[in-house]
Coordinates of C-alpha atoms and ligand atoms in Angstrom, one line a residue:
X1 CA 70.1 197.2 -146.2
X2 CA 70.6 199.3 -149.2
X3 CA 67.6 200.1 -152.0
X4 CA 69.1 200.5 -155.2
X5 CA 66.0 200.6 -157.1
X6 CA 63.7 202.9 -157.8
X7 CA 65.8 205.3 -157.0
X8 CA 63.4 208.0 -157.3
X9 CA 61.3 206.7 -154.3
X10 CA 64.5 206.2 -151.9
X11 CA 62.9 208.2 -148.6
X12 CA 65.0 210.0 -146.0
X13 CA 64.5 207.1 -143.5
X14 CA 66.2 204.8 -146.4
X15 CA 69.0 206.6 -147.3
X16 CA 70.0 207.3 -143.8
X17 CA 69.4 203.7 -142.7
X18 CA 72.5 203.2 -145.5
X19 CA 74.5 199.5 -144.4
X20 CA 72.0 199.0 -141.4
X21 CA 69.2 197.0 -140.9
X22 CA 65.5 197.6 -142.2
X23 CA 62.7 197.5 -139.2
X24 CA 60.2 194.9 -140.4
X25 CA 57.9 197.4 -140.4
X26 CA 59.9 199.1 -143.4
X27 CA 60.5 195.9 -145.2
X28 CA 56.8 195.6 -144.9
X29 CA 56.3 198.8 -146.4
X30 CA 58.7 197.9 -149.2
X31 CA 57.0 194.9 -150.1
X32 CA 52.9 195.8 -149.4
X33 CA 51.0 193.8 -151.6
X34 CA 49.0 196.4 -154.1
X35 CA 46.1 197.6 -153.6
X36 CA 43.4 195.0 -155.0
X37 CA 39.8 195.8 -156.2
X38 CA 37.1 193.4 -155.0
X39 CA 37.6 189.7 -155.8
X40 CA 41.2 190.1 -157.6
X41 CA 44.1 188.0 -156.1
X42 CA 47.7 188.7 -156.4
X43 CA 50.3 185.6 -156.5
X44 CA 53.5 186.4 -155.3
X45 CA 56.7 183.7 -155.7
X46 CA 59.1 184.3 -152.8
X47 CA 62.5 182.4 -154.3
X48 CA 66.2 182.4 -153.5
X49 CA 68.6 181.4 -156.3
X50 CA 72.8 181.3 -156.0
X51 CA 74.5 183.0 -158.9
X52 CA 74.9 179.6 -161.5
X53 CA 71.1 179.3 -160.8
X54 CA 70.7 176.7 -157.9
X55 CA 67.3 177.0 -156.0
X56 CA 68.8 174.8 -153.5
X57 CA 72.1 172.6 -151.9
X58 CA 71.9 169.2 -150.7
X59 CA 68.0 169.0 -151.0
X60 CA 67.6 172.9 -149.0
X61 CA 67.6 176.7 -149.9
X62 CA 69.3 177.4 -146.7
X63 CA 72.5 177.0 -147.6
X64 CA 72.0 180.2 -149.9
X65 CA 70.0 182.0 -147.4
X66 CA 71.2 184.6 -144.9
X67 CA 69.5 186.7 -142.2
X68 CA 68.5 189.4 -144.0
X69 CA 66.8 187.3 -146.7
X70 CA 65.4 185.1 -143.8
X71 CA 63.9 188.4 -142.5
X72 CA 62.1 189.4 -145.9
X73 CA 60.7 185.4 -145.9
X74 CA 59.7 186.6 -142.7
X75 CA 58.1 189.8 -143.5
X76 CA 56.5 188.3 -146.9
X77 CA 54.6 185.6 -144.9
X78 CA 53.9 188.6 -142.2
X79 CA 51.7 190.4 -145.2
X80 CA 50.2 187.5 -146.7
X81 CA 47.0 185.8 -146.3
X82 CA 48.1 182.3 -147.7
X83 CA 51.3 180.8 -148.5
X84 CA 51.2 178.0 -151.0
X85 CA 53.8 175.3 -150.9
X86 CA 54.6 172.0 -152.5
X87 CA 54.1 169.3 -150.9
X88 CA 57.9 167.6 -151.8
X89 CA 59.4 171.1 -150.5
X90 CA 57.2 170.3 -147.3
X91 CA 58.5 167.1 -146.8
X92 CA 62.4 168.0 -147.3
X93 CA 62.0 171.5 -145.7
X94 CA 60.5 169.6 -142.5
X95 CA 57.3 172.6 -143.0
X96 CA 56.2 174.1 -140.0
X97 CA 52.7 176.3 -139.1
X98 CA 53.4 180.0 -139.7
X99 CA 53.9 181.8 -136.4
X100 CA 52.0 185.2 -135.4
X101 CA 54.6 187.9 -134.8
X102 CA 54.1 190.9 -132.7
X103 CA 55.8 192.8 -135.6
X104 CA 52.6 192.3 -138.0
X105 CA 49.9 192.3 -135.6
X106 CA 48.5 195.2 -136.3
X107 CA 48.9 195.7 -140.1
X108 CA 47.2 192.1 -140.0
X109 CA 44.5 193.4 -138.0
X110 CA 43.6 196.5 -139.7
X111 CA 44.1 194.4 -143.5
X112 CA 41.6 192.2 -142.1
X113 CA 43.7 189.1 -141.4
X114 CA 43.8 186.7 -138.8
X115 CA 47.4 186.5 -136.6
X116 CA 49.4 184.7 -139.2
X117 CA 49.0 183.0 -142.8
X118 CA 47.5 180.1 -143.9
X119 CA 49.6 177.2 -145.3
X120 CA 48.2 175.6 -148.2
X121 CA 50.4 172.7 -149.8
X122 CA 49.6 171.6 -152.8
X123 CA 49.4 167.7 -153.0
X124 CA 48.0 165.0 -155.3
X125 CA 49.3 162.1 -153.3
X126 CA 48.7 163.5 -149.9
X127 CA 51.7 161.8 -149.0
X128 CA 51.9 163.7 -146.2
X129 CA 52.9 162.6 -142.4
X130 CA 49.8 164.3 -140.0
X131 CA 51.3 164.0 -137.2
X132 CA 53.0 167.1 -137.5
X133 CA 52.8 170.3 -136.1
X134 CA 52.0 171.8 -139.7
X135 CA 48.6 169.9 -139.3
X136 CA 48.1 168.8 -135.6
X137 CA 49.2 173.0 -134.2
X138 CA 48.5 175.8 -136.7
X139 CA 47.3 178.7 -135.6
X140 CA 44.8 178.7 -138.7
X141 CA 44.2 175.3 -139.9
X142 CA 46.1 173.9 -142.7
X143 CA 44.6 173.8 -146.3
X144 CA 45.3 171.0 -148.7
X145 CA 44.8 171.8 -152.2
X146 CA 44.7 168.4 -154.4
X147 CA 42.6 166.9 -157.0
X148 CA 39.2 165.4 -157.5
X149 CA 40.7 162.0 -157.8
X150 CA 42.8 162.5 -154.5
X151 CA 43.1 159.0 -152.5
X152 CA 40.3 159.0 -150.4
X153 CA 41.6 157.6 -147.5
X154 CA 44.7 160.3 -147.7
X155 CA 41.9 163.0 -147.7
X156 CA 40.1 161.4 -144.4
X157 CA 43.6 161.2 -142.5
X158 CA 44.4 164.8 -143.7
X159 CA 40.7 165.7 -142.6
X160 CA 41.2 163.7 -139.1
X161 CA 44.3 165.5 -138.5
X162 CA 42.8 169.1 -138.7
X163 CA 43.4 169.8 -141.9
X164 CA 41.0 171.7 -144.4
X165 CA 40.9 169.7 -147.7
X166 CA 40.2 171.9 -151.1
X167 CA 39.7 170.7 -154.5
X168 CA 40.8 172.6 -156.8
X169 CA 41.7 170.5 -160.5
X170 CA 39.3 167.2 -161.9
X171 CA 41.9 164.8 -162.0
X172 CA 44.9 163.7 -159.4
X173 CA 46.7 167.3 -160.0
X174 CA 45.6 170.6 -158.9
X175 CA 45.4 173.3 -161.7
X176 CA 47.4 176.1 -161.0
X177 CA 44.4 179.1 -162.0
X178 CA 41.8 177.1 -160.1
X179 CA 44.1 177.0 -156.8
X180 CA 44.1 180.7 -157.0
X181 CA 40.4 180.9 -157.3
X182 CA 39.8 178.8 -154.8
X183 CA 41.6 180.3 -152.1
X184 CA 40.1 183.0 -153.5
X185 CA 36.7 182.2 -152.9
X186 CA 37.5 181.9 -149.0
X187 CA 38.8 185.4 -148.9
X188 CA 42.4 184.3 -149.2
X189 CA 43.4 187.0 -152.0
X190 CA 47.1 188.1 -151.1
X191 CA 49.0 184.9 -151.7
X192 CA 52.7 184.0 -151.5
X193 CA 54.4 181.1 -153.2
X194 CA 57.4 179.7 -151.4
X195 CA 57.9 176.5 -154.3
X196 CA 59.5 174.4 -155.0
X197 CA 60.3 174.9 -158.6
X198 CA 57.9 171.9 -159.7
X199 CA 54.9 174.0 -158.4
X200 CA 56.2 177.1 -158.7
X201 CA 57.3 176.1 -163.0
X202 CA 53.2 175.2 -163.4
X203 CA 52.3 178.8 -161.9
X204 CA 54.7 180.1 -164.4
X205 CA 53.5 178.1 -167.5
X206 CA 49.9 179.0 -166.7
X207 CA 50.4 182.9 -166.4
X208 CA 49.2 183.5 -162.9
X209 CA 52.2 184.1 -161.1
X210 CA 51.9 187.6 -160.8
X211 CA 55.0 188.4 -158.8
X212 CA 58.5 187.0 -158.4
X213 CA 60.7 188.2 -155.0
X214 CA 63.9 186.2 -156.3
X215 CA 66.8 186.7 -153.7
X216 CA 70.2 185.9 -155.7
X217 CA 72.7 184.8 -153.0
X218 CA 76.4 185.2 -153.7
X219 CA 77.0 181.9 -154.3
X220 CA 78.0 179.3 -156.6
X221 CA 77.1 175.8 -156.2
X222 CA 77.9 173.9 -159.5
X223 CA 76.0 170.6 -159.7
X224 CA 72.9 169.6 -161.0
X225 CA 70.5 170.8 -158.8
X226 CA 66.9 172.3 -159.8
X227 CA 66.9 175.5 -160.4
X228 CA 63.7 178.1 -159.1
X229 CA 60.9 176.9 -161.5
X230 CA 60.8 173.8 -163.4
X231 CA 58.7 171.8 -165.6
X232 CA 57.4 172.2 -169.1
X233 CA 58.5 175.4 -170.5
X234 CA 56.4 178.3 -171.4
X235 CA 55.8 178.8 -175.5
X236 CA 57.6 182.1 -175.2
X237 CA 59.4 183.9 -172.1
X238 CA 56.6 185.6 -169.7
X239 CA 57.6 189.0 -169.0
X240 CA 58.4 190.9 -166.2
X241 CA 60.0 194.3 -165.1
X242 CA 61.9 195.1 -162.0
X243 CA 59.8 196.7 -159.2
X244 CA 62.6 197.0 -156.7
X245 CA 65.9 196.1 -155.6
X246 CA 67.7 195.8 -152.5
X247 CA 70.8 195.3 -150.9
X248 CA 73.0 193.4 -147.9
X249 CA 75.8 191.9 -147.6
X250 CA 76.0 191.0 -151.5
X251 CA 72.6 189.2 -151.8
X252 CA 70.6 191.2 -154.1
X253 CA 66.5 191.3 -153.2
X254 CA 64.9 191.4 -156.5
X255 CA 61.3 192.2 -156.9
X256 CA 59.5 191.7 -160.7
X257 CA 56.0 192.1 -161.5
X258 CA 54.4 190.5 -164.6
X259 CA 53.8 192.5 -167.5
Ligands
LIG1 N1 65.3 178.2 -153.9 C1 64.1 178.3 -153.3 O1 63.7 179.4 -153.0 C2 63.3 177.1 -152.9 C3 62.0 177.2 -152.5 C4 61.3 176.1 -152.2 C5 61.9 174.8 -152.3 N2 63.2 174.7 -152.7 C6 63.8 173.4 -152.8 O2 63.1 172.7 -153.8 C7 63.1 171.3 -153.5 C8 61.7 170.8 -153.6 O3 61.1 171.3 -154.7 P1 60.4 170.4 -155.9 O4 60.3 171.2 -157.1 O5 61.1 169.1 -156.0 O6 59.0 170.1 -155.3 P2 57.7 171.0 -154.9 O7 57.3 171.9 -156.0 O8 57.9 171.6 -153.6 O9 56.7 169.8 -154.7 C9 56.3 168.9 -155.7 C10 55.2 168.2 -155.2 O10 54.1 169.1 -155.1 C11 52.9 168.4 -155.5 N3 52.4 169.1 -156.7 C12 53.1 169.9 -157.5 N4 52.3 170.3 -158.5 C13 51.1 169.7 -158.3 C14 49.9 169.8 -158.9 N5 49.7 170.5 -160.0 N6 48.8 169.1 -158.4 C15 49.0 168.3 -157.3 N7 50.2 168.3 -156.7 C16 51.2 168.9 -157.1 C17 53.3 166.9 -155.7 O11 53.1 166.4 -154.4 P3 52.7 164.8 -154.2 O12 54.0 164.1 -154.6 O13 52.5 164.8 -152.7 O14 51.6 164.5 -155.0 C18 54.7 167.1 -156.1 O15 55.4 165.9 -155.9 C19 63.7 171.2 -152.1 O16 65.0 170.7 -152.3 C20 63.7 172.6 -151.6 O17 64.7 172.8 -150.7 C21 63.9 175.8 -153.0

């Protein structure tokens, strides 16, 4: 693992570490979520895309992954508090509790988090099979964010399972500001994104995706698939500028923050 950018910052450790491995407790450095005063929340996107812009192949992002970007996934869910998810990438990603690593323990404990992240996936049909480990075995139960007008007997089997159920939009749909503020409000501030690009396109278009960790793979795919954010397009390009970049094995780790 190389950094490239900022250059200015590259520390002794870094440049000697040259074509080998990061320690996850340097990625974790690397990617610390900023310093927030009381109440603020930052929204990060965590996001791989192949060169012609796929965000996945045949229905998964593996296929563009590798180990290094599974090991920043790893680190980026290590440091956050919640991760928000769709509920279609869920279903086709066969979602799975987040684990508690040794390798985070203590940063956890000392940032005042419990042993591993929160899963929150975002649902208005709650179309979602409980009898999985993502709501029957989580170390932290499972959050549901839907809307007001979410079936009710979906929201009693998600309930019955273990699950934590959290309204967050009047209608069927959950509004993308009011999911932040409402994880908010149960002290769930540092939050990570994982998609898909349906959800991650209305965190986009409503200007609270703070920050975008977009892995581009060296691949090409060709095809039609979806691309990382979808939907309705913003009325003119959001911003962002480049915070960092690394390097290994020809997938670039990109890091932009919101202007
Ligand atoms: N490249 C990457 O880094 C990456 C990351 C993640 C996923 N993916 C890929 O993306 C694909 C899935 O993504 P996707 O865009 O089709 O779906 P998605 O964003 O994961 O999930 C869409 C579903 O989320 C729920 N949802 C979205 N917005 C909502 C809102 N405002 N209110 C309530 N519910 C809402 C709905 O669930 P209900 O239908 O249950 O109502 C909707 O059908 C998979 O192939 C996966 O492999 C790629």
């Amino acid at each position: 693992m190389r950094r490239l950018l900022p250059v200015t910052d590259m520390t002794a450790h870094e440049t000697q570490a040259g074509g080998e491995d990061w320690s996850l407790d340097q990625l974790a450095d690397a990617y610390a979520y900023p310093e927030l005063p009381a109440r603020a929340t930052w929204l990060r996107a965590n996001m791989v895309s192949s060169l012609d812009g796929a965000g996945q192949h045949d229905g998964r992002s593996q296929p563009l992954s590798s180990d290094a970007d599974m090991r920043i996934f790893g680190t980026l869910r290590g440091l956050a508090d919640v991760v928000v998810v769709g509920a279609e990438t869920v279903r086709l990603e066969g979602y799975r509790p987040a684990r508690a690593r040794e390798a985070f323990a203590a940063r956890r404990a000392t940032a005042g988090q419990g042993p591993a992240p929160a899963i929150a996936v975002v649902s208005a049909s709650l179309d979602l099979d409980f009898s999985l480990p993502l709501f029957t075995g989580p170390l932290v139960p499972t959050l549901i964010l839907t809307g007001a007008a979410a079936p009710a007997e979906r929201v009693r089997a998600a309930r019955d399972a273990g699950a934590e159920v959290l309204v967050a939009g009047d209608g069927a749909g959950v509004e993308p500001a009011r999911a932040k503020a409402v994880l908010a409000e149960r002290g769930l501030r540092r939050q990570l994104t994982e998609g898909g690009p349906r959800l991650l396109g209305q965190f986009v278009a409503a200007g609270v995706l703070d920050e975008l960790c977009l892995t581009l793979s060296p691949t090409m795919t060709a095809g039609d698939a979806q691309r990382i954010a979808g939907g309705p397009s913003t009325t003119v390009p959001t911003r962002f500028q480049v915070a960092s970049l690394l390097e290994q094995d020809g997938f670039l780790f990109t890091r932009y923050r919101r202007i």
